[in-house]
Amino acid sequence: MAFNRRGRFLATALIVTSLIGAGVVSPAQAAERSSDPAARRKEVQGQRAQKAAEVDVLKASDAELDQALDAIDSNLRRQEAEAASAAQAATAAAATAAQAREAERATAAKLGRLRGAMRREAVDAYVRGPSDGVMIALNSSSLPEVVAKQQLMRAAIGAGADRADELKAAKEDLTLQRAAADKAEQQAAARRKEVDARLGELTQSQVKQEEVAGSVEERLERALAEADSLATIDGQLAADIARRQAVLAARVAAVAAAPRAAGRAAPRTASVPAVRVSSGSLTTVRGITVASEIAGRVEALLAAAQADGFALSGNGYRSSDGQIAVRRANCGGDVYNKPASQCRPPTARPGQSMHERGLAIDFTWNGRLISSGNAAFQWLRSNAGRFGLSNLPREPWHWSTNGN
């Protein structure tokens, strides 16, 4: 009976140990995982997210930026799922460890009771001596009495042997349960460590996402400011830019609203005060008003373009006053602090555009904004650098002193 009980417990202990040990990865298992499709997908997602975080947000095309944000979001969702799964496994492992330790305590208590009972029985036997029945049987000489004597002796010896077997079984059970409890606690600790690692990875990815979102917010501000500048030249293009930026604004706002690890504050966007350019520091060159500091270079560029057959025109300086009024209307009266993505509709803060400094020009040719497919753009791409102007790649018409 004791053997069957010990056998059942040993089988149970082996099952529990195998279950709680499922998280341990041997070198052979690690090698198998390296060729596992799921593990490979995880690795590729991580690599894509890393590359996406390195994208030049200000200069990337809308399609490139969408791909980068998708890669970062996908990797973050995977890590969130892994962290949740690890936390669930850690909770289960902790419960298993607690159950195993409780079983150990129960068996230890049972062992204590058995030992106490055996001590009491030994003391009682010593104090009382053999019972009258046993003594009569031992002193008898007839066959029936001898048989009775043997039965009584076997009963007395059997009771003691059963008690000894029960004590031995309890000791063995306690040894197995203690080992199982120790193993369970080790596995629970390993699970907790895995949770910490997953949360650390998740936090790093959230930080990267927020950094990219901050850069996207900056791009959003500049693009919306550019759309406002273009409104008088090409209303349709300005509306298209604003529409695309509204999609980006929704993604940035979602990042700002996402839950964060304890102790981490929501990302903030630094306020940028409006730039006030005095009329005395502005110069109009062939109909384009720019900062006086670049007027000579702009004149030289326009003259060179005309000599090569391109009569360029365009818009340069734009006052911040109009933007301030729009911000008051769209951003709850907040002119300088609230990020563009949090306004309805998204609205750039004053001071985001190089046009407000008189250091950018939206060039037109033949009455229309230049595009990357026409000859005027090709001429500017080949020559504008000589005059200190650079292009923002996603906006072929927009040229400034810093490429922004």
Short mmCIF file of N, CA and C in Angstrom, two decimals, residues 61-167:
data_model
loop_
_atom_site.label_atom_id
_atom_site.label_comp_id
_atom_site.label_asym_id
_atom_site.label_seq_id
_atom_site.Cartn_x
_atom_site.Cartn_y
_atom_site.Cartn_z
N SER A 61 9.95 59.67 -47.53
CA SER A 61 8.67 59.85 -48.21
C SER A 61 7.55 59.37 -47.30
N ASP A 62 6.32 59.73 -47.67
CA ASP A 62 5.18 59.28 -46.86
C ASP A 62 5.11 57.76 -46.82
N ALA A 63 5.36 57.11 -47.98
CA ALA A 63 5.31 55.65 -48.04
C ALA A 63 6.39 55.03 -47.15
N GLU A 64 7.60 55.58 -47.21
CA GLU A 64 8.69 55.07 -46.37
C GLU A 64 8.37 55.24 -44.89
N LEU A 65 7.78 56.37 -44.56
CA LEU A 65 7.44 56.62 -43.16
C LEU A 65 6.33 55.67 -42.69
N ASP A 66 5.34 55.43 -43.55
CA ASP A 66 4.28 54.49 -43.20
C ASP A 66 4.85 53.10 -42.94
N GLN A 67 5.77 52.67 -43.80
CA GLN A 67 6.39 51.35 -43.62
C GLN A 67 7.17 51.29 -42.32
N ALA A 68 7.90 52.36 -42.02
CA ALA A 68 8.69 52.39 -40.78
C ALA A 68 7.78 52.33 -39.55
N LEU A 69 6.71 53.11 -39.57
CA LEU A 69 5.79 53.11 -38.43
C LEU A 69 5.09 51.76 -38.28
N ASP A 70 4.74 51.14 -39.42
CA ASP A 70 4.11 49.81 -39.37
C ASP A 70 5.06 48.79 -38.75
N ALA A 71 6.34 48.85 -39.14
CA ALA A 71 7.33 47.90 -38.60
C ALA A 71 7.49 48.09 -37.10
N ILE A 72 7.55 49.34 -36.66
CA ILE A 72 7.70 49.61 -35.23
C ILE A 72 6.47 49.15 -34.47
N ASP A 73 5.28 49.44 -35.00
CA ASP A 73 4.04 49.04 -34.34
C ASP A 73 3.93 47.52 -34.25
N SER A 74 4.27 46.84 -35.36
CA SER A 74 4.18 45.38 -35.38
C SER A 74 5.12 44.76 -34.35
N ASN A 75 6.33 45.27 -34.29
CA ASN A 75 7.30 44.74 -33.32
C ASN A 75 6.84 45.01 -31.89
N LEU A 76 6.25 46.18 -31.68
CA LEU A 76 5.78 46.53 -30.33
C LEU A 76 4.62 45.63 -29.91
N ARG A 77 3.72 45.36 -30.82
CA ARG A 77 2.59 44.47 -30.50
C ARG A 77 3.09 43.07 -30.15
N ARG A 78 4.10 42.60 -30.91
CA ARG A 78 4.66 41.28 -30.61
C ARG A 78 5.27 41.26 -29.21
N GLN A 79 6.02 42.30 -28.89
CA GLN A 79 6.66 42.35 -27.58
C GLN A 79 5.64 42.48 -26.45
N GLU A 80 4.58 43.21 -26.70
CA GLU A 80 3.51 43.30 -25.69
C GLU A 80 2.90 41.93 -25.44
N ALA A 81 2.67 41.17 -26.53
CA ALA A 81 2.10 39.83 -26.39
C ALA A 81 3.06 38.91 -25.65
N GLU A 82 4.35 39.02 -25.96
CA GLU A 82 5.35 38.18 -25.28
C GLU A 82 5.44 38.54 -23.80
N ALA A 83 5.39 39.82 -23.49
CA ALA A 83 5.45 40.23 -22.09
C ALA A 83 4.23 39.73 -21.33
N ALA A 84 3.05 39.81 -21.96
CA ALA A 84 1.83 39.32 -21.31
C ALA A 84 1.90 37.82 -21.10
N SER A 85 2.40 37.10 -22.12
CA SER A 85 2.53 35.64 -22.01
C SER A 85 3.52 35.27 -20.91
N ALA A 86 4.64 36.00 -20.85
CA ALA A 86 5.64 35.72 -19.82
C ALA A 86 5.07 35.99 -18.43
N ALA A 87 4.29 37.05 -18.29
CA ALA A 87 3.68 37.36 -17.00
C ALA A 87 2.69 36.28 -16.59
N GLN A 88 1.92 35.79 -17.56
CA GLN A 88 0.97 34.72 -17.27
C GLN A 88 1.71 33.45 -16.84
N ALA A 89 2.80 33.12 -17.54
CA ALA A 89 3.59 31.94 -17.18
C ALA A 89 4.22 32.11 -15.80
N ALA A 90 4.65 33.32 -15.48
CA ALA A 90 5.25 33.58 -14.17
C ALA A 90 4.22 33.40 -13.06
N THR A 91 3.00 33.87 -13.31
CA THR A 91 1.93 33.70 -12.32
C THR A 91 1.63 32.23 -12.09
N ALA A 92 1.56 31.47 -13.20
CA ALA A 92 1.29 30.03 -13.08
C ALA A 92 2.42 29.32 -12.35
N ALA A 93 3.67 29.70 -12.66
CA ALA A 93 4.82 29.08 -12.01
C ALA A 93 4.84 29.40 -10.52
N ALA A 94 4.48 30.62 -10.16
CA ALA A 94 4.43 31.00 -8.74
C ALA A 94 3.36 30.20 -8.01
N ALA A 95 2.21 29.99 -8.67
CA ALA A 95 1.14 29.20 -8.05
C ALA A 95 1.59 27.75 -7.88
N THR A 96 2.26 27.21 -8.89
CA THR A 96 2.77 25.84 -8.80
C THR A 96 3.77 25.70 -7.66
N ALA A 97 4.65 26.69 -7.54
CA ALA A 97 5.65 26.67 -6.46
C ALA A 97 4.98 26.73 -5.09
N ALA A 98 3.96 27.58 -4.98
CA ALA A 98 3.26 27.70 -3.70
C ALA A 98 2.55 26.39 -3.34
N GLN A 99 1.94 25.75 -4.34
CA GLN A 99 1.26 24.48 -4.10
C GLN A 99 2.25 23.40 -3.69
N ALA A 100 3.40 23.37 -4.38
CA ALA A 100 4.42 22.36 -4.06
C ALA A 100 4.96 22.57 -2.65
N ARG A 101 5.18 23.82 -2.28
CA ARG A 101 5.71 24.09 -0.94
C ARG A 101 4.65 23.77 0.13
N GLU A 102 3.39 24.02 -0.18
CA GLU A 102 2.32 23.68 0.77
C GLU A 102 2.22 22.17 0.95
N ALA A 103 2.36 21.41 -0.16
CA ALA A 103 2.35 19.95 -0.07
C ALA A 103 3.52 19.46 0.79
N GLU A 104 4.67 20.10 0.63
CA GLU A 104 5.83 19.73 1.45
C GLU A 104 5.53 19.97 2.93
N ARG A 105 4.95 21.11 3.24
CA ARG A 105 4.64 21.42 4.64
C ARG A 105 3.64 20.41 5.22
N ALA A 106 2.65 20.03 4.40
CA ALA A 106 1.65 19.06 4.88
C ALA A 106 2.30 17.71 5.17
N THR A 107 3.18 17.27 4.30
CA THR A 107 3.87 15.99 4.51
C THR A 107 4.81 16.06 5.70
N ALA A 108 5.48 17.20 5.87
CA ALA A 108 6.36 17.36 7.03
C ALA A 108 5.55 17.28 8.33
N ALA A 109 4.36 17.87 8.31
CA ALA A 109 3.50 17.81 9.50
C ALA A 109 3.05 16.37 9.76
N LYS A 110 2.70 15.65 8.67
CA LYS A 110 2.30 14.25 8.81
C LYS A 110 3.44 13.41 9.37
N LEU A 111 4.65 13.66 8.87
CA LEU A 111 5.82 12.93 9.36
C LEU A 111 6.03 13.20 10.85
N GLY A 112 5.84 14.42 11.25
CA GLY A 112 5.97 14.76 12.67
C GLY A 112 4.95 14.02 13.52
N ARG A 113 3.72 13.92 13.00
CA ARG A 113 2.68 13.22 13.75
C ARG A 113 2.99 11.72 13.87
N LEU A 114 3.50 11.12 12.78
CA LEU A 114 3.85 9.70 12.80
C LEU A 114 4.97 9.43 13.80
N ARG A 115 5.98 10.27 13.77
CA ARG A 115 7.09 10.09 14.71
C ARG A 115 6.61 10.22 16.16
N GLY A 116 5.74 11.18 16.39
CA GLY A 116 5.20 11.35 17.73
C GLY A 116 4.41 10.14 18.18
N ALA A 117 3.59 9.59 17.26
CA ALA A 117 2.78 8.41 17.59
C ALA A 117 3.66 7.21 17.91
N MET A 118 4.73 7.03 17.11
CA MET A 118 5.62 5.90 17.35
C MET A 118 6.35 6.05 18.68
N ARG A 119 6.73 7.26 19.00
CA ARG A 119 7.40 7.47 20.30
C ARG A 119 6.44 7.15 21.46
N ARG A 120 5.21 7.59 21.32
CA ARG A 120 4.24 7.33 22.39
C ARG A 120 3.97 5.83 22.53
N GLU A 121 3.86 5.12 21.39
CA GLU A 121 3.61 3.68 21.43
C GLU A 121 4.78 2.95 22.08
N ALA A 122 6.00 3.38 21.77
CA ALA A 122 7.18 2.74 22.37
C ALA A 122 7.22 2.95 23.88
N VAL A 123 6.90 4.14 24.30
CA VAL A 123 6.89 4.44 25.74
C VAL A 123 5.80 3.62 26.45
N ASP A 124 4.61 3.58 25.82
CA ASP A 124 3.51 2.82 26.41
C ASP A 124 3.85 1.34 26.53
N ALA A 125 4.46 0.78 25.48
CA ALA A 125 4.82 -0.64 25.51
C ALA A 125 5.84 -0.93 26.59
N TYR A 126 6.77 0.01 26.74
CA TYR A 126 7.80 -0.18 27.78
C TYR A 126 7.19 -0.10 29.18
N VAL A 127 6.27 0.85 29.37
CA VAL A 127 5.69 1.05 30.70
C VAL A 127 4.73 -0.09 31.05
N ARG A 128 3.87 -0.51 30.13
CA ARG A 128 2.86 -1.52 30.42
C ARG A 128 3.40 -2.93 30.34
N GLY A 129 4.38 -3.13 29.48
CA GLY A 129 4.86 -4.48 29.25
C GLY A 129 3.89 -5.23 28.36
N PRO A 130 4.12 -6.57 28.13
CA PRO A 130 3.23 -7.34 27.26
C PRO A 130 1.83 -7.41 27.85
N SER A 131 0.83 -7.46 27.00
CA SER A 131 -0.56 -7.54 27.46
C SER A 131 -0.86 -8.92 28.05
N ASP A 132 -1.93 -9.00 28.85
CA ASP A 132 -2.29 -10.27 29.47
C ASP A 132 -2.55 -11.34 28.43
N GLY A 133 -3.20 -10.97 27.34
CA GLY A 133 -3.50 -11.94 26.30
C GLY A 133 -2.25 -12.54 25.70
N VAL A 134 -1.29 -11.69 25.47
CA VAL A 134 -0.03 -12.17 24.88
C VAL A 134 0.68 -13.09 25.86
N MET A 135 0.71 -12.71 27.15
CA MET A 135 1.39 -13.52 28.16
C MET A 135 0.73 -14.89 28.29
N ILE A 136 -0.60 -14.93 28.29
CA ILE A 136 -1.30 -16.22 28.39
C ILE A 136 -0.94 -17.10 27.20
N ALA A 137 -0.93 -16.49 25.99
CA ALA A 137 -0.62 -17.28 24.79
C ALA A 137 0.80 -17.81 24.84
N LEU A 138 1.70 -16.97 25.33
CA LEU A 138 3.11 -17.39 25.39
C LEU A 138 3.31 -18.54 26.39
N ASN A 139 2.50 -18.59 27.45
CA ASN A 139 2.65 -19.62 28.48
C ASN A 139 1.82 -20.87 28.20
N SER A 140 1.07 -20.89 27.09
CA SER A 140 0.22 -22.04 26.77
C SER A 140 1.03 -23.11 26.07
N SER A 141 0.53 -24.40 26.22
CA SER A 141 1.25 -25.50 25.58
C SER A 141 0.40 -26.26 24.58
N SER A 142 -0.93 -26.07 24.58
CA SER A 142 -1.79 -26.78 23.63
C SER A 142 -1.67 -26.16 22.24
N LEU A 143 -2.00 -26.99 21.22
CA LEU A 143 -1.87 -26.53 19.83
C LEU A 143 -2.74 -25.31 19.54
N PRO A 144 -3.99 -25.32 19.93
CA PRO A 144 -4.80 -24.12 19.66
C PRO A 144 -4.23 -22.88 20.31
N GLU A 145 -3.72 -23.07 21.48
CA GLU A 145 -3.16 -21.91 22.18
C GLU A 145 -1.88 -21.42 21.49
N VAL A 146 -1.11 -22.38 20.96
CA VAL A 146 0.11 -21.99 20.23
C VAL A 146 -0.24 -21.20 18.97
N VAL A 147 -1.29 -21.69 18.26
CA VAL A 147 -1.73 -20.97 17.04
C VAL A 147 -2.18 -19.56 17.39
N ALA A 148 -2.94 -19.46 18.47
CA ALA A 148 -3.39 -18.14 18.91
C ALA A 148 -2.21 -17.26 19.27
N LYS A 149 -1.20 -17.87 19.91
CA LYS A 149 0.00 -17.11 20.27
C LYS A 149 0.69 -16.56 19.03
N GLN A 150 0.80 -17.39 18.00
CA GLN A 150 1.46 -16.94 16.77
C GLN A 150 0.69 -15.80 16.10
N GLN A 151 -0.63 -15.92 16.11
CA GLN A 151 -1.45 -14.86 15.49
C GLN A 151 -1.30 -13.53 16.23
N LEU A 152 -1.28 -13.62 17.55
CA LEU A 152 -1.11 -12.40 18.34
C LEU A 152 0.26 -11.77 18.10
N MET A 153 1.27 -12.59 18.01
CA MET A 153 2.62 -12.08 17.77
C MET A 153 2.72 -11.43 16.39
N ARG A 154 2.10 -12.14 15.40
CA ARG A 154 2.13 -11.56 14.04
C ARG A 154 1.38 -10.23 14.00
N ALA A 155 0.28 -10.15 14.71
CA ALA A 155 -0.49 -8.89 14.73
C ALA A 155 0.32 -7.77 15.35
N ALA A 156 0.99 -8.10 16.47
CA ALA A 156 1.79 -7.06 17.13
C ALA A 156 2.95 -6.62 16.25
N ILE A 157 3.62 -7.59 15.66
CA ILE A 157 4.75 -7.26 14.78
C ILE A 157 4.27 -6.53 13.52
N GLY A 158 3.11 -7.00 12.97
CA GLY A 158 2.58 -6.36 11.76
C GLY A 158 2.20 -4.92 11.98
N ALA A 159 1.59 -4.63 13.13
CA ALA A 159 1.22 -3.24 13.43
C ALA A 159 2.45 -2.36 13.49
N GLY A 160 3.48 -2.85 14.12
CA GLY A 160 4.72 -2.08 14.19
C GLY A 160 5.36 -1.90 12.83
N ALA A 161 5.31 -2.96 12.00
CA ALA A 161 5.90 -2.88 10.66
C ALA A 161 5.14 -1.90 9.78
N ASP A 162 3.79 -1.93 9.87
CA ASP A 162 2.99 -0.98 9.08
C ASP A 162 3.31 0.46 9.47
N ARG A 163 3.45 0.66 10.77
CA ARG A 163 3.77 2.01 11.23
C ARG A 163 5.14 2.43 10.71
N ALA A 164 6.09 1.50 10.73
CA ALA A 164 7.44 1.80 10.22
C ALA A 164 7.40 2.08 8.72
N ASP A 165 6.59 1.29 7.98
CA ASP A 165 6.45 1.51 6.53
C ASP A 165 5.84 2.89 6.25
N GLU A 166 4.84 3.22 7.02
CA GLU A 166 4.18 4.51 6.82
C GLU A 166 5.15 5.65 7.10
N LEU A 167 5.98 5.47 8.13
CA LEU A 167 6.98 6.49 8.44
C LEU A 167 8.00 6.61 7.31
#
